[in-house]
PDB file of C-alpha atoms in Angstrom:
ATOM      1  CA  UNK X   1      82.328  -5.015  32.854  1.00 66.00           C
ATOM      2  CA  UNK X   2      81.552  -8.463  31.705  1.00 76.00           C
ATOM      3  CA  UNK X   3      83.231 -10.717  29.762  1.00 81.00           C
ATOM      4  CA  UNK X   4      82.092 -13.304  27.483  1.00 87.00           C
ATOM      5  CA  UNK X   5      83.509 -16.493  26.883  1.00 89.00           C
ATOM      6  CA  UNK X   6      83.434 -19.945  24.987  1.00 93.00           C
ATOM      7  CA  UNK X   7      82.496 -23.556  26.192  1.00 96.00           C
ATOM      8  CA  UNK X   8      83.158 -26.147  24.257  1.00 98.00           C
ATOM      9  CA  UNK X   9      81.539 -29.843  25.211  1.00 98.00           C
ATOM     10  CA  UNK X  10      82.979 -32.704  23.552  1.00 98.00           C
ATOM     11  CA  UNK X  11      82.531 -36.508  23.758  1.00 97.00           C
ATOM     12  CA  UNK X  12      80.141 -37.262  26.759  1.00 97.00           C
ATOM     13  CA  UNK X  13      79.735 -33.614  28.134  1.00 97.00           C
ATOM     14  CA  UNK X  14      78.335 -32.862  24.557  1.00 97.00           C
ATOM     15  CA  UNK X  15      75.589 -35.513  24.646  1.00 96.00           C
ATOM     16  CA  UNK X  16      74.660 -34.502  28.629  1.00 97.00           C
ATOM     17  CA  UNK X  17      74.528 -30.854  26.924  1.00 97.00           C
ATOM     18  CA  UNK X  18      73.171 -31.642  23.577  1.00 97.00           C
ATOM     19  CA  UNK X  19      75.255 -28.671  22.063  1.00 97.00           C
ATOM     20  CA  UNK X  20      78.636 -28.763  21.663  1.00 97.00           C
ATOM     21  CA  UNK X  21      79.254 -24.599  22.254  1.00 97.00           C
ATOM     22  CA  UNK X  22      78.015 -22.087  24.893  1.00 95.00           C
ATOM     23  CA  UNK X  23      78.545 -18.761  25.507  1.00 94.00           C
ATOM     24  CA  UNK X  24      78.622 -17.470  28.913  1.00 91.00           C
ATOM     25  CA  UNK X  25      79.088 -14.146  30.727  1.00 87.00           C
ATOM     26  CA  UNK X  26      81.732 -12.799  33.429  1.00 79.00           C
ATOM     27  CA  UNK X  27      82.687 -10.309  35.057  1.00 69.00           C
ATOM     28  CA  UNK X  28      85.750 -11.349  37.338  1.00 71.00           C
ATOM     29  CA  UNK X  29      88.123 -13.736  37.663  1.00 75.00           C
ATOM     30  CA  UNK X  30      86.365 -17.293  37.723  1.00 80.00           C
ATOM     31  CA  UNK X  31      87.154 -20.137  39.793  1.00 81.00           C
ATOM     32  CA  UNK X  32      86.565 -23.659  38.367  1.00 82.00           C
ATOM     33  CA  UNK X  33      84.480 -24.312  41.498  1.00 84.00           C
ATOM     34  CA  UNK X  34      82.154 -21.167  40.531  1.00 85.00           C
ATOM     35  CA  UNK X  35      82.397 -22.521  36.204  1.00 87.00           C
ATOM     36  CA  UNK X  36      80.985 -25.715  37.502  1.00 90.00           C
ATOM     37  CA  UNK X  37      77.817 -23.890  39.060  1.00 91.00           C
ATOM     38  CA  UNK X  38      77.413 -21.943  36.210  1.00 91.00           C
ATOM     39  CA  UNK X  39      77.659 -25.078  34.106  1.00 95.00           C
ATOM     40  CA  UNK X  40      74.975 -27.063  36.305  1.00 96.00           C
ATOM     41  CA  UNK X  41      72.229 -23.926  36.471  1.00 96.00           C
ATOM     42  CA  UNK X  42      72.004 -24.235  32.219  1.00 97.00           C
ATOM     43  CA  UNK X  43      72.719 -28.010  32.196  1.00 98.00           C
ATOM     44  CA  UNK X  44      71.835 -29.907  34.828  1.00 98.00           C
ATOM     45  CA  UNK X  45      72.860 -32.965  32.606  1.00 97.00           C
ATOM     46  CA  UNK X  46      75.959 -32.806  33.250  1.00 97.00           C
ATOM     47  CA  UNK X  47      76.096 -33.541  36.982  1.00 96.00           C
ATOM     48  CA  UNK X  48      77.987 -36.635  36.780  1.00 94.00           C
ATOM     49  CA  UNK X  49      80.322 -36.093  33.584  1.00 95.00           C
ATOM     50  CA  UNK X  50      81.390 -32.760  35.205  1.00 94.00           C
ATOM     51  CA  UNK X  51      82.502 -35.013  38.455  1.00 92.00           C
ATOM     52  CA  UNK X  52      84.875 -37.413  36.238  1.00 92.00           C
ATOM     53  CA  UNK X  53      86.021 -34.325  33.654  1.00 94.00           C
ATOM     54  CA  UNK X  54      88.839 -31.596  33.848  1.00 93.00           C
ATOM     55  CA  UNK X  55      88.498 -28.089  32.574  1.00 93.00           C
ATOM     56  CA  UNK X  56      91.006 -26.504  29.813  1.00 95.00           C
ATOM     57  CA  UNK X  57      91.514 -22.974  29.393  1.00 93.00           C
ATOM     58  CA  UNK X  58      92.651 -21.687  25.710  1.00 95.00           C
ATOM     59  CA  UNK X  59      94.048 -25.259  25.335  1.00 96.00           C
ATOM     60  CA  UNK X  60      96.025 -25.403  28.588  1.00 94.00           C
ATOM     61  CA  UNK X  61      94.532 -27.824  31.486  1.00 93.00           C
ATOM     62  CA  UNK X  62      94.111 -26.297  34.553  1.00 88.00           C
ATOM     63  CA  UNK X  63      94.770 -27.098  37.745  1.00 78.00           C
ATOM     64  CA  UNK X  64      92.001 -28.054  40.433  1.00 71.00           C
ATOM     65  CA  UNK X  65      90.635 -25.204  42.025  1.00 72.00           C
ATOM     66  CA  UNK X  66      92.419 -22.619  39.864  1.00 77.00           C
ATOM     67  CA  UNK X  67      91.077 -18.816  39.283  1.00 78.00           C
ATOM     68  CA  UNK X  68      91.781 -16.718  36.063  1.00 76.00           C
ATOM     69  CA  UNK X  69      90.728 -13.591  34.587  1.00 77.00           C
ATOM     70  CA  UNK X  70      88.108 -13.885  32.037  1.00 74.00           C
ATOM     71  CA  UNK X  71      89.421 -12.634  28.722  1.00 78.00           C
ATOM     72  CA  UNK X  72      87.080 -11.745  25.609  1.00 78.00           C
ATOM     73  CA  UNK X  73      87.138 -14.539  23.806  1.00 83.00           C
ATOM     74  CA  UNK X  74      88.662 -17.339  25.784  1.00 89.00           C
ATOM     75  CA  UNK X  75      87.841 -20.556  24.981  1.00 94.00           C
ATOM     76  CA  UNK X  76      87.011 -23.183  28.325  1.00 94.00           C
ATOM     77  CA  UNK X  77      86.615 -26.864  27.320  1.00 97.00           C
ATOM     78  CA  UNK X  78      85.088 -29.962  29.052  1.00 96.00           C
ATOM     79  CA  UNK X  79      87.283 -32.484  28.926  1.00 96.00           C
ATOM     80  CA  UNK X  80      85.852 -35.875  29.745  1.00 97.00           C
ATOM     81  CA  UNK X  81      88.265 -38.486  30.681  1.00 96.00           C
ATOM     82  CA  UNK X  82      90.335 -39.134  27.195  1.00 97.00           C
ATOM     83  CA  UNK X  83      90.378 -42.732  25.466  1.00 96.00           C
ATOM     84  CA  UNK X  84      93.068 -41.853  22.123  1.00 96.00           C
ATOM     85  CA  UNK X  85      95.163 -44.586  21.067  1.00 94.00           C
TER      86      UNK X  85
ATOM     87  CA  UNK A   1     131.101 -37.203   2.720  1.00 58.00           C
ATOM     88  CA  UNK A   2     128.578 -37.073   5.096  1.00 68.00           C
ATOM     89  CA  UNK A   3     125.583 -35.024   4.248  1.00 69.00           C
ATOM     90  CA  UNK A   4     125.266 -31.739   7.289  1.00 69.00           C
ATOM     91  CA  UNK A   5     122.643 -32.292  10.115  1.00 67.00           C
ATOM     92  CA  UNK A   6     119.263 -31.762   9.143  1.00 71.00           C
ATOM     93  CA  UNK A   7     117.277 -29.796  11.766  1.00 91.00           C
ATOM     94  CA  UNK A   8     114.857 -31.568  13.694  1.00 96.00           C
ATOM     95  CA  UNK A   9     111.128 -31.843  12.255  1.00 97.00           C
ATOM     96  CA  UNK A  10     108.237 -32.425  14.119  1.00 98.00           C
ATOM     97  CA  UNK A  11     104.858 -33.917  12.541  1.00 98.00           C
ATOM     98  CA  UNK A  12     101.643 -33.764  14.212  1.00 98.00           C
ATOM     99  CA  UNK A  13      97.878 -34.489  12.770  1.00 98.00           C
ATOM    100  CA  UNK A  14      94.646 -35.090  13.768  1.00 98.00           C
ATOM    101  CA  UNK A  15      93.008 -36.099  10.473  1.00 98.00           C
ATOM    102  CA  UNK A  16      89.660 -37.851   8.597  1.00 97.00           C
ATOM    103  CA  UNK A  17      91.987 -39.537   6.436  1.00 97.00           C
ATOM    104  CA  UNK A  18      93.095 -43.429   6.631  1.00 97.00           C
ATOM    105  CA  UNK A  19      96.352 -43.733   7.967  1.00 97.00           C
ATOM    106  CA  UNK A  20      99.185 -45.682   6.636  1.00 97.00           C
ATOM    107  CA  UNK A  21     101.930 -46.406   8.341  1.00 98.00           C
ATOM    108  CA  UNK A  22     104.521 -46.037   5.846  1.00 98.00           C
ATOM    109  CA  UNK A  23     103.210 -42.481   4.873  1.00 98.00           C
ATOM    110  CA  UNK A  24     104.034 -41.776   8.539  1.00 98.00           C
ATOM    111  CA  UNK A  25     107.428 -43.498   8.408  1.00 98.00           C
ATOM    112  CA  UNK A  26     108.366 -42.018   5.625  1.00 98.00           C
ATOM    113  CA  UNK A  27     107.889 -38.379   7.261  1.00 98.00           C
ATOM    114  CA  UNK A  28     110.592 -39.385   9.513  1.00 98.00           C
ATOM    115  CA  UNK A  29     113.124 -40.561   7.157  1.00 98.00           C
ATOM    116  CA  UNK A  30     117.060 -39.079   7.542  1.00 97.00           C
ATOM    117  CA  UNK A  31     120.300 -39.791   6.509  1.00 96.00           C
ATOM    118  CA  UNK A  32     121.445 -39.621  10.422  1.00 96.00           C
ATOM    119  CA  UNK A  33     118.769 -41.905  11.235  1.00 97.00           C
ATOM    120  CA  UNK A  34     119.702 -45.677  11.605  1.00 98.00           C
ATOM    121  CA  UNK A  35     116.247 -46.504  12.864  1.00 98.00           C
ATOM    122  CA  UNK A  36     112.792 -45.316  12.650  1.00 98.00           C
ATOM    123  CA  UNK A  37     110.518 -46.760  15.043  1.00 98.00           C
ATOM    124  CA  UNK A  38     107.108 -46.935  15.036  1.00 98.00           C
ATOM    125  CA  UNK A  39     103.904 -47.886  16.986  1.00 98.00           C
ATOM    126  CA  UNK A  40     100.486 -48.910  14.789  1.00 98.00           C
ATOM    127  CA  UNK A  41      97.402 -48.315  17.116  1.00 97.00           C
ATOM    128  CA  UNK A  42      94.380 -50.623  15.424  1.00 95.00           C
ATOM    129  CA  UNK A  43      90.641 -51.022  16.308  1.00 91.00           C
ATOM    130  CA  UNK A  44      89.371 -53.501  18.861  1.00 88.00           C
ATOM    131  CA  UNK A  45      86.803 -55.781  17.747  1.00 89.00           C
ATOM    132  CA  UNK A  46      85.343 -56.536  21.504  1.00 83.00           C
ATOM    133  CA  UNK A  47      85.087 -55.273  24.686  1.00 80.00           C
ATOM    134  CA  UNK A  48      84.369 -57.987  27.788  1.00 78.00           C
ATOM    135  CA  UNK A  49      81.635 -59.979  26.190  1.00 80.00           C
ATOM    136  CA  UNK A  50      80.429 -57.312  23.722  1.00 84.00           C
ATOM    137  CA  UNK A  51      81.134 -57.343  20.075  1.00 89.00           C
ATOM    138  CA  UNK A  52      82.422 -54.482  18.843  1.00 91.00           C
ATOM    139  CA  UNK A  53      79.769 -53.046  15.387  1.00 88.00           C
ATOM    140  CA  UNK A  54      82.222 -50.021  14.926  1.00 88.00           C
ATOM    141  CA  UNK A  55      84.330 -47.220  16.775  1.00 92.00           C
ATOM    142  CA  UNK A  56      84.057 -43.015  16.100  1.00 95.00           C
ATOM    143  CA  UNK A  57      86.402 -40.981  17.291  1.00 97.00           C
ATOM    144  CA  UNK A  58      85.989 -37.449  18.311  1.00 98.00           C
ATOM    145  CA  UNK A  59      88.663 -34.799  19.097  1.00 98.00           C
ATOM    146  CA  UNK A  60      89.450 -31.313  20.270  1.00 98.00           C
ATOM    147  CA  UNK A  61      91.765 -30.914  17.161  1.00 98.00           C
ATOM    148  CA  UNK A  62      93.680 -27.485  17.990  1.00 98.00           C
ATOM    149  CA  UNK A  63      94.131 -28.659  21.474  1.00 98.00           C
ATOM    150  CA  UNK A  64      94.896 -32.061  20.493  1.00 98.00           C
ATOM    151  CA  UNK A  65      97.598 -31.495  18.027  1.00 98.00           C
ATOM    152  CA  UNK A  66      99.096 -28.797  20.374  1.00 98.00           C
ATOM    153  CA  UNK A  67      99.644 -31.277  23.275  1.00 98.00           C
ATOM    154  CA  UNK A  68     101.046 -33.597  20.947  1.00 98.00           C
ATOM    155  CA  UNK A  69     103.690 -30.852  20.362  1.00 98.00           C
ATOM    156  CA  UNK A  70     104.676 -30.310  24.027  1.00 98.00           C
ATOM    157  CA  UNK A  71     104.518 -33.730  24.364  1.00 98.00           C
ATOM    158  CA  UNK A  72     107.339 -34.627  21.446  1.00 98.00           C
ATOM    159  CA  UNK A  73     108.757 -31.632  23.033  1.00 98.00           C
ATOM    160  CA  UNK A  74     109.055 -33.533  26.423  1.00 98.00           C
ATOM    161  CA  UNK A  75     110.474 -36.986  24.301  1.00 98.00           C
ATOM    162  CA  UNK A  76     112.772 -34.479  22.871  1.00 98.00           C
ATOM    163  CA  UNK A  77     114.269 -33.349  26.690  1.00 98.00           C
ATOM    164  CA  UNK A  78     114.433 -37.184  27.851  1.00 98.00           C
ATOM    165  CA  UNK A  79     116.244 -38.690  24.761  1.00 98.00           C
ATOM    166  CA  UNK A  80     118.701 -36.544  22.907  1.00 97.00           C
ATOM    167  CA  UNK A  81     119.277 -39.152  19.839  1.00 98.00           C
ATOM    168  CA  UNK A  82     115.467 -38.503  18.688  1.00 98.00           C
ATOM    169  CA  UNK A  83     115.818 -36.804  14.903  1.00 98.00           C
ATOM    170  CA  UNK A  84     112.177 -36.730  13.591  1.00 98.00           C
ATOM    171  CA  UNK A  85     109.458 -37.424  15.363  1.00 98.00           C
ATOM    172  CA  UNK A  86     105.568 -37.921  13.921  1.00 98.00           C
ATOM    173  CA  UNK A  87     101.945 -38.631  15.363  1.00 98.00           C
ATOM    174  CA  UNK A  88      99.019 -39.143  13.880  1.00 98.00           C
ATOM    175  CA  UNK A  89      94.953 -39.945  14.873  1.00 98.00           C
ATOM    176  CA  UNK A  90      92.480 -40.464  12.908  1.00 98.00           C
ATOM    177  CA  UNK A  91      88.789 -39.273  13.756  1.00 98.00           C
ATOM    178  CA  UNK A  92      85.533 -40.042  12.576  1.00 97.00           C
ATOM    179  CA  UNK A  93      84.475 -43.465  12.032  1.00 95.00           C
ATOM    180  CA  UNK A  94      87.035 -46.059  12.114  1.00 94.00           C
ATOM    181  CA  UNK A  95      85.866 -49.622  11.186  1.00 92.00           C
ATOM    182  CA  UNK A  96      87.280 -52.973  12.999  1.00 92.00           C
ATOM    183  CA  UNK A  97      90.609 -53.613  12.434  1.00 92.00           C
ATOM    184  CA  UNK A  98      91.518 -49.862  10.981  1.00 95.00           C
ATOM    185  CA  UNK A  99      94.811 -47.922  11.777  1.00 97.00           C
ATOM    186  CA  UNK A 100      93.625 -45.177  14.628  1.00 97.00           C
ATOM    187  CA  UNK A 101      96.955 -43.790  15.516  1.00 98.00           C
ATOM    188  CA  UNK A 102     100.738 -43.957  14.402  1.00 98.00           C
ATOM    189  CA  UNK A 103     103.861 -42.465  15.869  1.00 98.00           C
ATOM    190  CA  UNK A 104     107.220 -42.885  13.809  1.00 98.00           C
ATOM    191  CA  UNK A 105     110.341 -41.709  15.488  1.00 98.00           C
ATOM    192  CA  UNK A 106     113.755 -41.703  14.074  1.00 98.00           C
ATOM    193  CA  UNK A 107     116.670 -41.619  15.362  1.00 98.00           C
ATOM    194  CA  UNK A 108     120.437 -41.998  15.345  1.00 98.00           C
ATOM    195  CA  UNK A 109     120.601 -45.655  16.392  1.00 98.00           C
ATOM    196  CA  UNK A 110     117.220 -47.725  17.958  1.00 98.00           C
ATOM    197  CA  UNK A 111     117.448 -47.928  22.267  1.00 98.00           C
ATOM    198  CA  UNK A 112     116.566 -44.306  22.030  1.00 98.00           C
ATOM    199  CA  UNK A 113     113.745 -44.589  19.531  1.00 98.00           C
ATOM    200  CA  UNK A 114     112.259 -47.598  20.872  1.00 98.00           C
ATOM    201  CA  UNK A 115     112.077 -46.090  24.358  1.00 98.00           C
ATOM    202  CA  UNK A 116     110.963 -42.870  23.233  1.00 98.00           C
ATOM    203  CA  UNK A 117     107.873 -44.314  20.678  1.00 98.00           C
ATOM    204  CA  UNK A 118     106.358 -46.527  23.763  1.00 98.00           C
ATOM    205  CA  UNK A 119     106.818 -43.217  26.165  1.00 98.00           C
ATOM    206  CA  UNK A 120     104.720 -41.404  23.031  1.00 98.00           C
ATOM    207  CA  UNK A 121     101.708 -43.814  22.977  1.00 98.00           C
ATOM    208  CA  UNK A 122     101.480 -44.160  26.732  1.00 97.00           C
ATOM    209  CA  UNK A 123     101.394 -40.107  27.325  1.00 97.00           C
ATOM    210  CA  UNK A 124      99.477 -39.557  24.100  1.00 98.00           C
ATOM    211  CA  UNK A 125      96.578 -41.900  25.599  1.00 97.00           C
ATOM    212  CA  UNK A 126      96.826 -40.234  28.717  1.00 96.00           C
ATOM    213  CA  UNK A 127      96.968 -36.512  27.934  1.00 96.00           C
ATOM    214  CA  UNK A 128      96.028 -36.036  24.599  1.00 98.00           C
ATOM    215  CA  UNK A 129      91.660 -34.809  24.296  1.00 98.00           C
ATOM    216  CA  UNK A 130      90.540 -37.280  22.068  1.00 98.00           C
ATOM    217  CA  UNK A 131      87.676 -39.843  22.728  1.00 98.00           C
ATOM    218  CA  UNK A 132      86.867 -42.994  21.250  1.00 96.00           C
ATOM    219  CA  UNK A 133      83.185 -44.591  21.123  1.00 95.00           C
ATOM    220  CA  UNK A 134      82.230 -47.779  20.852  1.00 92.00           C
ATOM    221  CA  UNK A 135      79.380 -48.628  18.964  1.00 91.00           C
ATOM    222  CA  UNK A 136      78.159 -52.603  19.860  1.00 89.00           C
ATOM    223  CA  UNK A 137      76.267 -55.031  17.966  1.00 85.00           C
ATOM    224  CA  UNK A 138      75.079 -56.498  21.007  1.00 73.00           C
ATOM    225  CA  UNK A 139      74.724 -56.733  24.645  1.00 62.00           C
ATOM    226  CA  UNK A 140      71.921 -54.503  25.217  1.00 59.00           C
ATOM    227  CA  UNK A 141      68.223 -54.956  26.359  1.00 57.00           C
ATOM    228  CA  UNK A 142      66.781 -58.251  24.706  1.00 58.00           C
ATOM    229  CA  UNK A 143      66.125 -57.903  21.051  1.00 54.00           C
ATOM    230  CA  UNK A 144      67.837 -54.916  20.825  1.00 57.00           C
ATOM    231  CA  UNK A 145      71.282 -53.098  19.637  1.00 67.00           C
ATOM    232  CA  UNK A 146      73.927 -52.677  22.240  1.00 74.00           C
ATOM    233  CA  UNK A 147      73.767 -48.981  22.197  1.00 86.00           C
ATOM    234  CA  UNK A 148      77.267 -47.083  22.698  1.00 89.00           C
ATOM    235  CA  UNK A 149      79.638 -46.115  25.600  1.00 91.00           C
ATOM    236  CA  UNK A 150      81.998 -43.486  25.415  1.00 94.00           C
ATOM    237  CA  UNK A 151      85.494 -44.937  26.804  1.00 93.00           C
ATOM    238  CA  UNK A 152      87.974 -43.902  29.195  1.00 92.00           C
ATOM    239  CA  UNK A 153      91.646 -44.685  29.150  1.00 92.00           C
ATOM    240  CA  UNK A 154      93.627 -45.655  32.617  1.00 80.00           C
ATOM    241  CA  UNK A 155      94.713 -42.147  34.080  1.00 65.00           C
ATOM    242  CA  UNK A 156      97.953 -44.115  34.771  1.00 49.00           C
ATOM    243  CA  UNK A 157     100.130 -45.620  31.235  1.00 42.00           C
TER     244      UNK A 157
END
């Protein structure tokens, strides 16, 4: 059974993707490595901001190479290097 | 008589609004407190050679204001004197010279609050998803605008 989840872009991702939402499809537990692929095949765009960004799961960064289980509705963001202050 | 210990209050914002810093100051305010320290983050007008036009910035507002949590959190576990604590970042536009960020802290006496304010600002630019673009008057291709850059903070405060 798949799974749908959220993508937010935000800051440089966004422009690469010129959207700042997706919706993607899943049926097992994804690995960032395998999010990244999925990421390149509808934007290719974002080649290089994907090398410099980190992922966040339902507002919680996650680790390098991390798996979870696709939940309905959880929300994955692109997060570009930060520059607050 | 001494007034009873007021619980600890935590104030975080990600907002469209100027800032002022003694709106955020006053947030913090406490009988117990016999400091309140606070740290005014304001708008660049250059960067290298390039002169600054204006600066946006853009945020991931639920995530944003819940890392700012965990973070006071955090200042909370390393320095026990901390009563209120408060940060706020603008978003949007933010002309020259404008307020983009304030953190007020208050606390029993000030070695504690001082420390803890310049922890805040150095984990806040390192941790916290929001994104600051600067927009330049010049610098670009002859005759033209200086386009934009989206910057990036050191990963290390």
């Amino acid at each position: 059974m798949t799974q749908k989840f959220t993508v937010l872009y935000f800051a440089s991702a966004k422009d690469a993707a010129k959207t700042d939402s997706d919706t993607f499809e899943w049926s097992v537990g994804i690995t960032s490595a395998a999010l990244t692929r999925q990421l390149l095949a509808r934007h290719p765009a974002l080649d290089h901001v994907l090398k410099t960004s980190m992922f966040a799961v339902n507002m919680e960064y996650m680790d390098q190479d991390q798996s979870w289980t696709v939940q309905p509705g959880d929300e994955i963001a692109i997060i570009p290097p930060v520059s607050g202050g | 008589m001494a007034s009873p210990a007021t619980a600890h209050k935590d104030f975080v914002k990600i907002t469209d609004d100027v800032i002022s810093l003694d709106e955020v100051a006053k947030l913090v305010r406490d009988p117990k407190a016999g400091a309140i320290s606070t740290f005014s983050g304001t708008t660049r007008d250059n960067f290298e050679d390039k002169e600054v036009k204006t600066l946006a910035y853009e945020a991931y507002a639920p995530m944003a204001e819940q890392t700012m949590k965990q973070l006071i959190n955090n200042a909370r576990a390393k320095w026990n004197d901390l009563i209120h604590v408060a940060i706020y970042h603008k978003i949007g536009d933010c002309p020259v010279g404008e307020t983009s960020v304030v953190i007020a802290v208050s606390s029993g006496h000030r070695r504690q609050g001082l420390e803890a304010t310049a922890w805040l600002i150095d984990e806040l630019k390192v941790q916290i998803p929001i994104w600051k673009k600067e927009i330049y008057t010049n610098g670009g291709p002859e005759g033209t605008d200086g386009g934009e850059v989206w910057k990036a903070n050191n990963t290390l405060p």
